[in-house]
Coordinates of C-alpha atoms and ligand atoms in Angstrom, one line a residue:
Chain A
M674 CA -26.2 28.7 25.6
I675 CA -25.3 29.0 29.4
R676 CA -27.8 29.6 31.8
F677 CA -27.3 29.8 35.6
E678 CA -30.5 29.9 37.7
N679 CA -30.2 31.4 41.0
V680 CA -27.0 29.1 41.2
S681 CA -25.2 29.3 44.6
K682 CA -21.7 26.8 45.4
V683 CA -21.0 26.1 49.2
Y684 CA -17.9 24.2 49.6
A685 CA -17.7 23.4 52.4
R686 CA -20.3 22.9 55.3
G687 CA -21.0 26.5 57.1
A688 CA -19.0 28.4 55.0
R689 CA -19.7 31.8 52.5
P690 CA -20.1 30.7 49.3
A691 CA -18.3 30.9 46.4
L692 CA -21.5 31.7 44.3
D693 CA -24.5 33.2 46.2
Q694 CA -28.2 33.5 44.0
V695 CA -26.1 33.5 40.5
S696 CA -28.2 34.2 37.7
V697 CA -26.8 34.5 34.5
D698 CA -28.1 33.8 30.6
V699 CA -25.2 33.6 28.1
E700 CA -26.4 33.9 24.3
R701 CA -24.7 31.3 21.9
G702 CA -22.1 32.8 19.9
E703 CA -21.5 35.7 22.7
F704 CA -18.5 36.7 24.4
V705 CA -18.4 37.7 27.9
F706 CA -15.6 38.3 30.3
L707 CA -15.8 37.6 34.1
V708 CA -14.5 40.0 36.3
G709 CA -14.3 40.9 39.9
A710 CA -11.9 40.9 42.6
S711 CA -9.5 37.6 43.7
G712 CA -11.8 35.0 45.1
S713 CA -15.4 36.2 43.9
G714 CA -16.3 33.2 42.6
K715 CA -14.6 33.6 38.4
S716 CA -13.8 29.9 38.4
T717 CA -16.3 28.3 40.5
F718 CA -18.5 29.8 37.9
L719 CA -16.6 28.2 34.9
S720 CA -16.1 24.8 37.1
L721 CA -20.3 24.9 37.3
V722 CA -20.3 24.9 33.5
L723 CA -17.6 21.7 32.9
R724 CA -19.5 19.8 35.8
E725 CA -16.3 19.9 37.8
Q726 CA -18.3 21.5 40.2
R727 CA -21.6 20.6 41.2
P728 CA -24.7 23.8 42.5
T729 CA -25.4 23.1 45.9
R730 CA -28.6 25.0 45.2
G731 CA -30.3 26.5 41.6
R732 CA -29.8 25.5 37.6
V733 CA -27.2 25.0 35.6
Y734 CA -28.5 24.9 31.8
V735 CA -24.9 24.1 29.1
A736 CA -26.2 23.6 25.5
G737 CA -29.9 23.2 26.7
R738 CA -28.7 20.1 29.4
D739 CA -29.0 20.6 32.9
V740 CA -25.8 20.2 33.7
A741 CA -26.3 19.7 37.3
N742 CA -28.3 16.6 37.5
L743 CA -25.9 15.3 34.4
S744 CA -25.4 11.3 35.3
G745 CA -21.3 10.3 35.0
W746 CA -21.1 8.7 32.0
R747 CA -22.6 11.5 30.2
V748 CA -20.2 14.3 31.8
P749 CA -17.8 13.2 28.7
T750 CA -20.2 14.1 25.5
L751 CA -21.0 17.4 27.4
R752 CA -17.0 18.3 27.7
R753 CA -16.9 17.2 24.3
Q754 CA -18.6 20.1 23.4
L755 CA -16.2 22.8 25.5
G756 CA -12.9 23.6 25.4
V757 CA -10.9 25.2 27.9
V758 CA -7.6 26.8 28.8
F759 CA -6.2 27.9 32.1
Q760 CA -3.7 30.3 32.5
D761 CA -0.9 27.9 33.3
F762 CA -1.3 26.3 30.1
R763 CA -1.6 22.5 31.1
L764 CA 0.5 20.8 28.2
L765 CA 1.9 18.2 28.1
Q766 CA 5.9 18.4 28.6
N767 CA 6.6 15.3 27.3
K768 CA 4.5 15.9 24.3
T769 CA 5.5 18.0 20.9
V770 CA 2.5 20.5 20.5
H771 CA 1.4 18.5 17.5
E772 CA 0.8 15.6 20.4
N773 CA -0.6 17.8 22.5
V774 CA -3.3 18.5 20.4
A775 CA -3.3 15.7 18.7
F776 CA -4.0 13.8 22.0
A777 CA -7.4 15.7 22.6
L778 CA -8.4 13.6 19.5
Q779 CA -6.8 10.5 20.0
V780 CA -8.8 10.2 23.9
I781 CA -12.1 10.4 22.6
G782 CA -11.6 8.1 20.3
K783 CA -10.8 10.1 16.7
P784 CA -10.6 8.4 13.5
R785 CA -6.4 8.4 12.8
H786 CA -7.4 10.6 9.0
V787 CA -9.0 13.3 11.2
I788 CA -6.3 14.2 13.5
R789 CA -4.2 13.8 10.4
D790 CA -6.3 16.4 8.8
T791 CA -7.3 18.8 11.6
V792 CA -4.2 18.9 13.4
P793 CA -2.2 21.3 11.3
E794 CA -5.1 23.3 10.4
V795 CA -6.2 24.2 13.9
L796 CA -2.3 25.1 14.5
E797 CA -2.4 27.5 11.6
M798 CA -5.3 28.5 13.2
V799 CA -3.6 29.5 15.9
G800 CA 0.1 30.4 13.8
L801 CA 1.6 27.9 15.0
T802 CA 2.5 26.6 11.8
G803 CA 6.0 25.0 11.5
K804 CA 5.9 24.5 15.7
G805 CA 4.1 21.6 16.0
K806 CA 7.2 19.2 16.6
R807 CA 8.6 22.1 19.1
M808 CA 8.4 20.8 22.7
P809 CA 6.4 22.7 25.0
T810 CA 9.5 23.8 26.8
E811 CA 10.7 24.8 23.1
L812 CA 7.5 27.5 23.0
S813 CA 7.3 31.2 24.4
G814 CA 4.5 31.4 27.0
G815 CA 2.8 33.4 24.2
E816 CA 2.7 30.4 22.1
Q817 CA 2.6 27.6 25.0
Q818 CA -1.3 29.9 25.0
R819 CA -1.8 29.6 21.8
A820 CA -0.4 25.8 21.8
A821 CA -3.9 25.0 24.9
I822 CA -6.2 27.0 22.9
A823 CA -5.0 24.9 19.7
R824 CA -5.9 21.8 21.8
A825 CA -9.2 23.3 23.7
I826 CA -10.6 24.3 19.7
V827 CA -9.7 21.3 17.4
N828 CA -13.2 19.2 19.0
R829 CA -14.5 22.4 17.4
P830 CA -16.7 23.2 20.6
Q831 CA -19.6 24.9 20.6
I832 CA -18.2 26.5 24.2
L833 CA -15.0 28.2 24.7
L834 CA -14.5 28.6 28.6
A835 CA -11.1 30.6 29.3
D836 CA -9.6 31.0 32.8
E837 CA -7.5 33.8 32.9
P838 CA -5.7 32.8 29.9
T839 CA -3.2 36.1 29.9
G840 CA -2.8 36.0 33.8
N841 CA 1.0 34.5 33.0
L842 CA 1.8 36.5 29.7
D843 CA 3.5 40.6 28.8
P844 CA 0.3 43.0 27.6
T845 CA 1.7 42.6 23.8
T846 CA 1.4 38.9 24.4
S847 CA -1.7 38.8 25.5
L848 CA -3.2 41.2 22.7
G849 CA -2.0 38.4 20.2
I850 CA -3.8 36.1 22.2
M851 CA -7.2 38.4 23.0
R852 CA -7.1 38.5 18.7
L853 CA -7.1 34.8 18.7
L854 CA -9.6 34.3 20.8
D855 CA -11.9 36.9 18.7
R856 CA -11.3 35.5 16.2
I857 CA -12.5 32.2 17.3
N858 CA -16.0 34.1 18.8
R859 CA -16.6 35.4 15.5
T860 CA -16.5 31.5 13.4
G861 CA -19.7 30.7 15.9
T862 CA -18.4 29.7 19.5
T863 CA -19.2 31.2 22.7
V864 CA -16.4 32.7 24.5
V865 CA -16.6 32.9 28.4
M866 CA -13.5 34.1 29.5
A867 CA -12.8 35.0 33.4
T868 CA -9.9 37.4 33.6
H869 CA -8.3 40.6 35.8
D870 CA -7.0 42.3 32.9
D871 CA -9.0 45.7 33.4
E872 CA -7.1 46.6 29.7
I873 CA -8.2 44.1 27.6
V874 CA -11.4 44.3 28.7
N875 CA -11.6 48.1 28.6
E876 CA -10.3 47.7 25.3
M877 CA -12.5 45.2 23.9
R878 CA -16.0 46.4 25.0
R879 CA -17.9 42.8 25.5
R880 CA -20.9 41.7 27.6
V881 CA -19.2 42.2 31.6
V882 CA -20.2 40.1 34.5
E883 CA -19.1 40.5 37.9
L884 CA -18.7 39.2 40.7
S885 CA -18.2 39.9 43.9
D886 CA -18.0 37.9 47.2
G887 CA -20.4 34.9 44.9
V888 CA -23.1 37.6 43.6
V889 CA -23.4 39.2 40.3
V890 CA -23.1 42.9 40.8
R891 CA -23.0 44.2 37.1
D892 CA -24.0 42.5 33.9
E893 CA -23.7 44.8 30.8
A894 CA -24.0 44.4 27.3
R895 CA -20.4 46.9 26.6
G896 CA -18.8 46.8 30.1
G897 CA -15.3 48.3 30.4
Y898 CA -13.6 46.7 33.7
G899 CA -15.0 48.6 36.7
E900 CA -13.2 50.4 39.6
R901 CA -10.2 49.0 40.8
E902 CA -9.0 49.3 44.2
S903 CA -6.4 51.6 44.5
I904 CA -3.2 50.4 45.3
L905 CA -2.5 52.4 48.7
P906 CA -6.6 52.3 49.5
D907 CA -7.1 55.6 51.4
V908 CA -7.5 54.5 55.0
G909 CA -5.6 57.2 56.1
A910 CA -2.4 57.8 57.9
S911 CA -0.3 54.6 58.1
P912 CA 2.5 53.8 60.4
V913 CA 3.8 51.1 58.7
L914 CA 4.0 52.6 55.0
D915 CA 4.0 56.3 56.5
A916 CA 7.2 55.7 58.6
P917 CA 8.8 52.3 58.1
G918 CA 10.2 50.5 61.5
S919 CA 8.7 53.3 63.5
G920 CA 5.4 52.4 63.8
T921 CA 4.2 49.5 67.5
R922 CA 7.2 47.9 67.7
A923 CA 9.3 48.4 70.1
P924 CA 12.9 50.3 69.3
V925 CA 15.6 47.8 68.3
Q926 CA 18.3 47.7 70.5
T927 CA 21.9 47.4 69.7
V928 CA 24.3 45.9 71.4
R929 CA 28.2 47.2 71.5
G930 CA 31.1 44.8 71.8
S931 CA 33.0 45.8 74.8
Chain B
M260 CA -6.6 3.8 16.3
R261 CA -8.1 3.5 20.1
F262 CA -7.1 0.1 20.0
Q263 CA -3.5 1.5 19.0
F264 CA -3.9 4.5 21.1
V265 CA -4.9 2.0 24.8
L266 CA -2.0 -0.7 23.9
G267 CA 0.6 2.4 23.9
E268 CA -0.4 3.8 26.9
V269 CA 0.1 0.3 28.1
F270 CA 3.8 0.1 26.9
S271 CA 5.1 3.1 28.4
G272 CA 3.2 3.1 32.1
L273 CA 4.8 -0.1 32.1
R274 CA 8.3 1.2 31.0
R275 CA 7.4 3.5 33.2
N276 CA 6.9 1.7 36.1
T277 CA 9.2 -1.4 35.3
T278 CA 9.9 -1.8 39.1
M279 CA 6.8 -2.5 40.6
V280 CA 5.7 -4.3 37.7
V281 CA 8.2 -6.7 38.2
A282 CA 7.2 -6.9 41.7
V283 CA 3.7 -7.6 40.6
V284 CA 4.7 -10.8 38.6
L285 CA 7.0 -11.8 41.1
V286 CA 4.3 -11.7 43.9
T287 CA 1.6 -13.1 41.5
F288 CA 3.9 -15.9 40.5
V289 CA 4.5 -16.9 43.9
S290 CA 1.5 -16.6 45.6
L291 CA -0.7 -18.6 42.5
T292 CA 1.8 -21.4 43.0
F293 CA 0.8 -21.8 46.3
V294 CA -2.4 -21.8 45.0
G295 CA -2.0 -24.7 42.2
A296 CA -0.2 -26.5 44.5
A297 CA -2.7 -26.6 47.0
A298 CA -5.5 -27.5 44.1
L299 CA -2.9 -30.5 42.7
L300 CA -2.9 -31.9 46.6
Q301 CA -6.8 -31.9 46.8
A302 CA -6.3 -33.1 43.2
Q303 CA -3.6 -36.1 44.3
I304 CA -6.3 -36.8 47.2
G305 CA -9.0 -37.5 45.0
K306 CA -7.0 -39.6 42.6
L307 CA -6.1 -41.9 46.3
K308 CA -9.5 -42.2 47.4
D309 CA -10.4 -42.8 44.2
D310 CA -8.6 -46.2 43.1
W311 CA -8.7 -47.2 46.6
Y312 CA -11.5 -46.1 48.7
D313 CA -14.2 -48.1 46.6
L314 CA -11.9 -50.7 47.1
V315 CA -11.7 -51.4 50.9
E316 CA -13.9 -51.5 53.6
V317 CA -15.1 -52.6 56.9
S318 CA -13.4 -56.2 58.2
V319 CA -15.3 -57.9 61.1
F320 CA -12.3 -60.4 62.1
L321 CA -14.2 -63.3 64.1
C322 CA -12.1 -65.0 66.9
P323 CA -9.1 -67.3 65.5
E324 CA -8.6 -70.3 67.9
G325 CA -6.0 -69.1 70.5
S326 CA -6.9 -65.6 70.6
V327 CA -7.2 -63.6 74.1
S328 CA -9.5 -61.1 73.5
P329 CA -12.8 -61.5 75.7
T330 CA -15.1 -61.6 73.7
C331 CA -13.3 -64.7 72.6
A332 CA -13.3 -66.7 75.1
T333 CA -15.1 -69.5 73.5
G334 CA -12.6 -70.5 71.1
E335 CA -12.8 -70.2 67.5
A336 CA -16.5 -68.3 66.3
T337 CA -19.4 -70.9 66.0
E338 CA -22.2 -71.1 63.3
D339 CA -24.5 -69.7 65.9
Q340 CA -22.1 -66.5 66.5
I341 CA -21.5 -65.4 63.1
D342 CA -25.6 -65.8 62.5
S343 CA -26.4 -63.4 65.3
V344 CA -23.9 -61.5 63.7
R345 CA -25.3 -60.7 60.6
Q346 CA -28.7 -60.9 62.3
V347 CA -27.2 -57.9 63.7
I348 CA -26.4 -56.6 61.0
D349 CA -29.1 -57.3 59.1
T350 CA -31.4 -54.9 61.4
E351 CA -29.5 -52.5 63.4
L352 CA -26.9 -51.2 60.9
S353 CA -29.0 -52.1 57.9
S354 CA -28.9 -48.5 56.6
Q355 CA -25.1 -48.4 56.7
V356 CA -24.0 -51.8 55.0
S357 CA -25.1 -51.7 52.1
K358 CA -23.2 -55.3 51.4
V359 CA -22.1 -58.2 53.6
Y360 CA -20.0 -61.1 52.5
F361 CA -18.3 -63.4 54.5
E362 CA -14.7 -64.7 53.8
S363 CA -13.4 -67.7 55.0
K364 CA -10.6 -68.9 55.9
Q365 CA -9.7 -70.7 52.7
Q366 CA -10.6 -67.6 50.4
A367 CA -9.3 -65.6 52.3
F368 CA -5.7 -67.4 52.3
E369 CA -6.9 -67.6 48.2
A370 CA -6.7 -63.8 48.1
F371 CA -3.3 -64.0 50.4
S372 CA -1.5 -66.5 47.7
E373 CA -2.6 -64.3 45.3
R374 CA -1.3 -61.3 45.9
Y375 CA 2.1 -62.6 47.3
P376 CA 2.6 -65.8 45.0
D377 CA 5.9 -66.3 46.5
G378 CA 5.1 -66.7 50.1
Y379 CA 5.0 -63.8 52.2
Q380 CA 8.9 -63.0 53.9
G381 CA 9.9 -66.2 53.0
T382 CA 7.0 -67.9 55.2
Q383 CA 4.7 -70.5 53.9
L384 CA 1.4 -70.0 55.1
T385 CA -1.4 -72.0 55.1
A386 CA -5.6 -71.5 55.3
D387 CA -5.5 -72.4 59.0
D388 CA -3.1 -69.2 59.5
M389 CA -5.3 -67.2 58.3
Q390 CA -8.4 -65.4 59.8
A391 CA -12.2 -65.3 58.7
S392 CA -14.2 -62.4 58.7
L393 CA -17.0 -61.0 57.8
R394 CA -16.5 -58.1 55.0
L395 CA -19.2 -54.9 55.0
K396 CA -19.8 -52.0 52.5
L397 CA -21.0 -49.3 53.7
T398 CA -23.6 -47.0 52.2
D399 CA -21.4 -44.2 53.5
A400 CA -17.8 -44.5 54.3
E401 CA -17.9 -42.0 57.0
Q402 CA -20.4 -43.9 58.8
F403 CA -17.6 -46.7 59.9
A404 CA -17.7 -45.5 63.7
V405 CA -21.7 -46.6 63.8
V406 CA -20.3 -49.7 62.7
S407 CA -18.0 -50.1 64.9
D408 CA -19.4 -49.4 68.1
V409 CA -22.6 -52.0 67.3
L410 CA -20.1 -54.2 66.3
S411 CA -17.6 -54.6 68.5
G412 CA -17.5 -56.5 71.9
R413 CA -19.7 -59.0 70.6
D414 CA -19.4 -62.3 71.0
G415 CA -17.5 -64.0 68.4
V416 CA -15.6 -61.6 67.0
E417 CA -12.0 -60.6 67.9
I418 CA -11.9 -56.8 66.2
V419 CA -13.4 -54.0 64.0
E420 CA -11.5 -52.5 61.3
D421 CA -11.6 -49.8 59.1
Q422 CA -9.6 -50.2 56.3
R423 CA -9.3 -46.9 55.2
A424 CA -7.6 -46.3 58.1
V425 CA -4.8 -47.6 56.3
F426 CA -5.2 -44.4 54.3
E427 CA -6.0 -42.2 57.2
P428 CA -2.6 -40.6 57.9
L429 CA -1.6 -40.1 54.3
F430 CA -4.8 -38.1 53.7
R431 CA -4.0 -36.1 56.8
T432 CA -0.4 -35.7 55.8
L433 CA -1.8 -34.3 52.6
N434 CA -4.6 -32.2 53.7
V435 CA -2.4 -30.5 56.2
A436 CA -0.3 -30.0 53.7
T437 CA -3.0 -28.5 51.6
L438 CA -4.1 -25.9 54.1
L439 CA -0.1 -24.7 54.6
A440 CA -0.4 -24.1 51.1
A441 CA -3.4 -22.3 50.6
G442 CA -3.0 -20.8 53.9
L443 CA 0.2 -19.2 52.3
A444 CA -1.7 -18.5 48.9
G445 CA -4.3 -16.5 51.3
V446 CA -1.2 -14.2 52.1
M447 CA 0.4 -14.0 49.0
L448 CA -3.0 -13.3 47.6
L449 CA -3.5 -10.4 50.0
A450 CA 0.2 -9.3 49.7
A451 CA -0.8 -9.6 45.5
V452 CA -3.7 -7.3 46.2
L453 CA -2.1 -4.6 47.5
L454 CA 0.8 -4.8 45.3
I455 CA -1.4 -3.9 42.9
T456 CA -3.4 -1.0 44.4
T457 CA -0.5 0.4 44.7
T458 CA 1.1 -0.3 41.3
I459 CA -1.7 1.1 39.8
R460 CA -2.1 3.9 42.2
L461 CA 2.0 5.0 41.3
S462 CA 1.1 5.1 38.1
A463 CA -2.1 7.0 38.1
V464 CA -0.3 9.7 40.1
S465 CA 2.5 9.8 37.4
R466 CA 0.2 10.3 34.8
R467 CA -1.9 12.5 36.3
K468 CA -1.5 15.6 33.8
E469 CA -2.8 13.3 31.6
T470 CA -5.6 11.9 32.7
E471 CA -6.3 15.8 34.1
I472 CA -6.2 16.6 30.3
M473 CA -8.1 13.8 29.3
R474 CA -11.4 13.9 31.6
L475 CA -11.5 18.2 30.6
V476 CA -11.3 16.9 27.2
G477 CA -13.9 14.5 27.4
A478 CA -12.3 11.3 27.4
S479 CA -15.0 8.1 28.7
N480 CA -14.2 6.6 32.0
L481 CA -13.3 3.4 29.9
F482 CA -10.5 5.1 27.9
I483 CA -9.1 7.0 30.4
Q484 CA -8.9 3.6 33.2
L485 CA -8.5 1.1 30.4
P486 CA -4.6 2.1 30.8
F487 CA -4.5 1.0 34.4
L488 CA -6.1 -2.1 34.2
L489 CA -4.5 -3.4 31.1
E490 CA -1.4 -2.8 33.5
G491 CA -2.6 -4.4 36.1
A492 CA -3.8 -7.2 34.4
L493 CA -1.1 -8.2 31.7
A494 CA 1.2 -8.6 35.1
A495 CA -0.9 -10.1 37.5
V496 CA -1.4 -12.4 34.3
L497 CA 2.4 -13.1 33.4
G498 CA 2.5 -13.8 36.9
S499 CA 0.0 -16.5 36.7
L500 CA 1.8 -18.1 33.5
L501 CA 4.4 -18.4 35.4
A502 CA 2.6 -19.9 38.3
G503 CA 1.8 -22.5 35.7
G504 CA 5.0 -23.0 33.8
G505 CA 6.5 -23.8 37.3
L506 CA 3.8 -26.3 38.5
W507 CA 4.3 -27.6 35.1
L508 CA 8.3 -28.1 35.5
A509 CA 7.4 -29.4 39.0
V510 CA 5.1 -32.2 38.2
R511 CA 7.5 -32.9 35.2
F512 CA 10.4 -33.6 37.0
M513 CA 9.7 -34.4 40.4
V514 CA 6.3 -36.5 39.8
S515 CA 6.1 -38.4 36.9
D516 CA 9.9 -39.0 36.9
W517 CA 10.9 -39.9 39.9
L518 CA 8.2 -40.2 42.5
E519 CA 6.7 -42.3 40.1
R520 CA 9.7 -44.2 39.6
S521 CA 9.9 -45.1 43.0
V522 CA 6.4 -46.0 44.1
D523 CA 4.9 -47.1 41.3
W524 CA 1.4 -48.3 42.7
V525 CA 0.0 -44.7 42.7
A526 CA -2.1 -42.8 40.4
Y527 CA 0.0 -39.5 40.6
V528 CA -1.0 -36.0 39.0
S529 CA -0.2 -35.2 36.2
E530 CA 0.2 -32.3 33.4
V531 CA -2.8 -33.2 32.4
D532 CA -4.3 -32.1 35.9
V533 CA -1.7 -29.1 35.5
F534 CA -3.6 -27.5 32.5
R535 CA -6.6 -28.0 33.9
V536 CA -5.6 -26.2 37.2
A537 CA -3.5 -23.5 35.2
P538 CA -6.7 -21.5 33.2
L539 CA -7.9 -21.3 37.0
L540 CA -4.7 -19.4 37.8
V541 CA -5.2 -17.3 35.1
I542 CA -8.7 -16.7 35.9
M543 CA -7.8 -15.7 39.5
A544 CA -4.5 -13.4 38.4
V545 CA -7.6 -11.5 36.2
A546 CA -10.3 -11.0 38.6
L547 CA -7.1 -9.9 41.6
A548 CA -6.3 -7.5 39.1
A549 CA -9.8 -6.2 38.8
L550 CA -10.8 -6.2 42.1
S551 CA -7.6 -4.6 42.6
S552 CA -8.1 -1.9 40.3
F553 CA -11.9 -1.3 40.9
F554 CA -11.5 -0.2 44.1
T555 CA -7.4 2.2 43.1
L556 CA -9.2 3.6 40.1
N557 CA -12.6 4.8 41.1
R558 CA -10.6 6.9 43.9
Y559 CA -7.2 8.3 41.9
T560 CA -9.3 8.8 37.8
R561 CA -12.5 9.9 38.7
I562 CA -14.8 12.3 36.5
Ligands
ATP1663 N1 -11.7 23.3 45.8 C1 -12.8 24.0 47.0 N2 -12.8 23.8 47.9 C2 -12.7 24.9 49.1 N3 -13.7 26.3 48.7 C3 -13.0 26.6 47.5 C4 -12.6 25.7 46.4 N4 -12.1 26.5 45.3 C5 -12.7 27.8 45.6 N5 -13.4 27.7 46.8 C6 -13.7 29.1 47.4 O1 -14.0 29.6 46.8 C7 -14.4 31.4 46.9 C8 -14.1 31.5 45.1 O2 -13.0 31.4 44.6 P1 -13.2 31.1 43.4 O3 -11.3 30.0 42.5 O4 -14.0 31.0 42.6 O5 -12.5 32.7 43.0 P2 -12.0 33.4 41.8 O6 -12.5 34.6 41.0 O7 -11.7 32.3 40.3 O8 -10.6 34.4 42.5 P3 -8.9 34.6 41.7 O9 -9.2 34.9 40.6 O10 -7.8 34.1 42.6 O11 -9.0 33.2 40.5 C9 -12.9 31.5 47.6 O12 -13.3 31.4 48.6 C10 -11.9 30.2 47.1 O13 -11.6 29.8 48.4
MG1664 MG1 -9.7 31.7 39.7

């Protein structure tokens, strides 16, 4: 479904590549976690699939298409087969939930009766029945993400990309979102999700692709999140941490009035 | 569905940017009024030329009695002198002159009497007060200088006059007015393009979130850009319609009602000419908007 062949992406000339010789093959219907430290290239990976960026080297195939060499006017056709959700939901604040979801269909020219039938169905699927008339500001974070997911899947995409969809949510709400994504995956949709959430990854036991500085360092069928750096790295005694204020700083002079 | 949706987007965009849209309408209105004025001035010149240019020609006035011109030292032009002048016209000027005829004093008097049946400014003139001339029709009216050079200074020729010269100052004035109108139109059109560009850019920025979502869910380029295109085009077309209306009012009340009554021997531009110019103004407005959109949109709403 998604196939990266020795893909490298360099943003600015001379800079360190955001992706370096990445080869990954995602099958139809798979659920893949993309993990790695901040700046390891997870979002870059997703934007290459979306054809928001083009690879510097290598080939990217999405649903059988060579995305890198896709001409501009074919890009919309590609994106109609993809759904995306982000950490910050990206709902339109001046539209209701229903309108937000309907918008995704309106702008690709779907007829009115299709929109009228599909939107409530999808809202029900994501658990927002009865909340279609609310504005995004009248929803909790979890509900907003559900609305965003509804918008992403309303056109029945083959692939759902999620860039840290639980990044702004508390653990319980995140769990609800993960159940929803799992359910969507079970309907046959391929899901690729970039995340920092080790609990979720460890719990779900799905395929894990780990990136580090743009290189794939792990690709496990039923992996866990992997080693997380400890919060206080073991670098020996640190003057700043051990005795704040007494390190290399000059002693503070106290000035007293006469 | 699509159509309705796009239209909805256009109107919400127009509402959001009301001040800018009004500015675009006004600037295109003023600039296209100048364009239209320049076009109407040229139409006026055309009408004058049609009416007068073909009738008037070059007059070679022959020496009358008692002329002080050195070429008339022998008194009134003789048959021989006239014949030799005609000879020159037939040979040296054969390619410039298409027709020659001789107007005797008597014929000149008849033409004069026809024009002023009640005498000219109270004086009674006779055929002897008239001057005989050779009337030349030129193949190309612009060739007057050549003809004048060849014929002036010949014995029996008092003066060579271009009858068109009477109209030259008028044409020059109208042409200067045209240039002025066109120059102002140019400056205003530039302002219009810049303003439309800015308006579209503002509109695009204020709708960036929508555009971003549209791109991600796979809306086509045309669908994303159409509302902006229509917004600019609509404002510009409105301005052009105002310009057409303004010109119509000006022609109706200034030319047809006033000028035509005060000076009635000239053919003037009429409302019909305005209707001929107005569609061009609308087309220009659309082109203007399209041009501005083209440059802006590719920068701000790229896929
Ligand atoms: N548009 C861009 N222009 C230039 N450099 C970029 C751009 N986007 C990302 N980068 C760089 O590419 C590298 C990978 O970034 P990317 O956003 O893919 O990381 P990430 O794994 O998604 O990080 P995070 O977990 O913080 O979201 C980083 O070094 C980043 O600075
Ligand atoms: Mg990221």
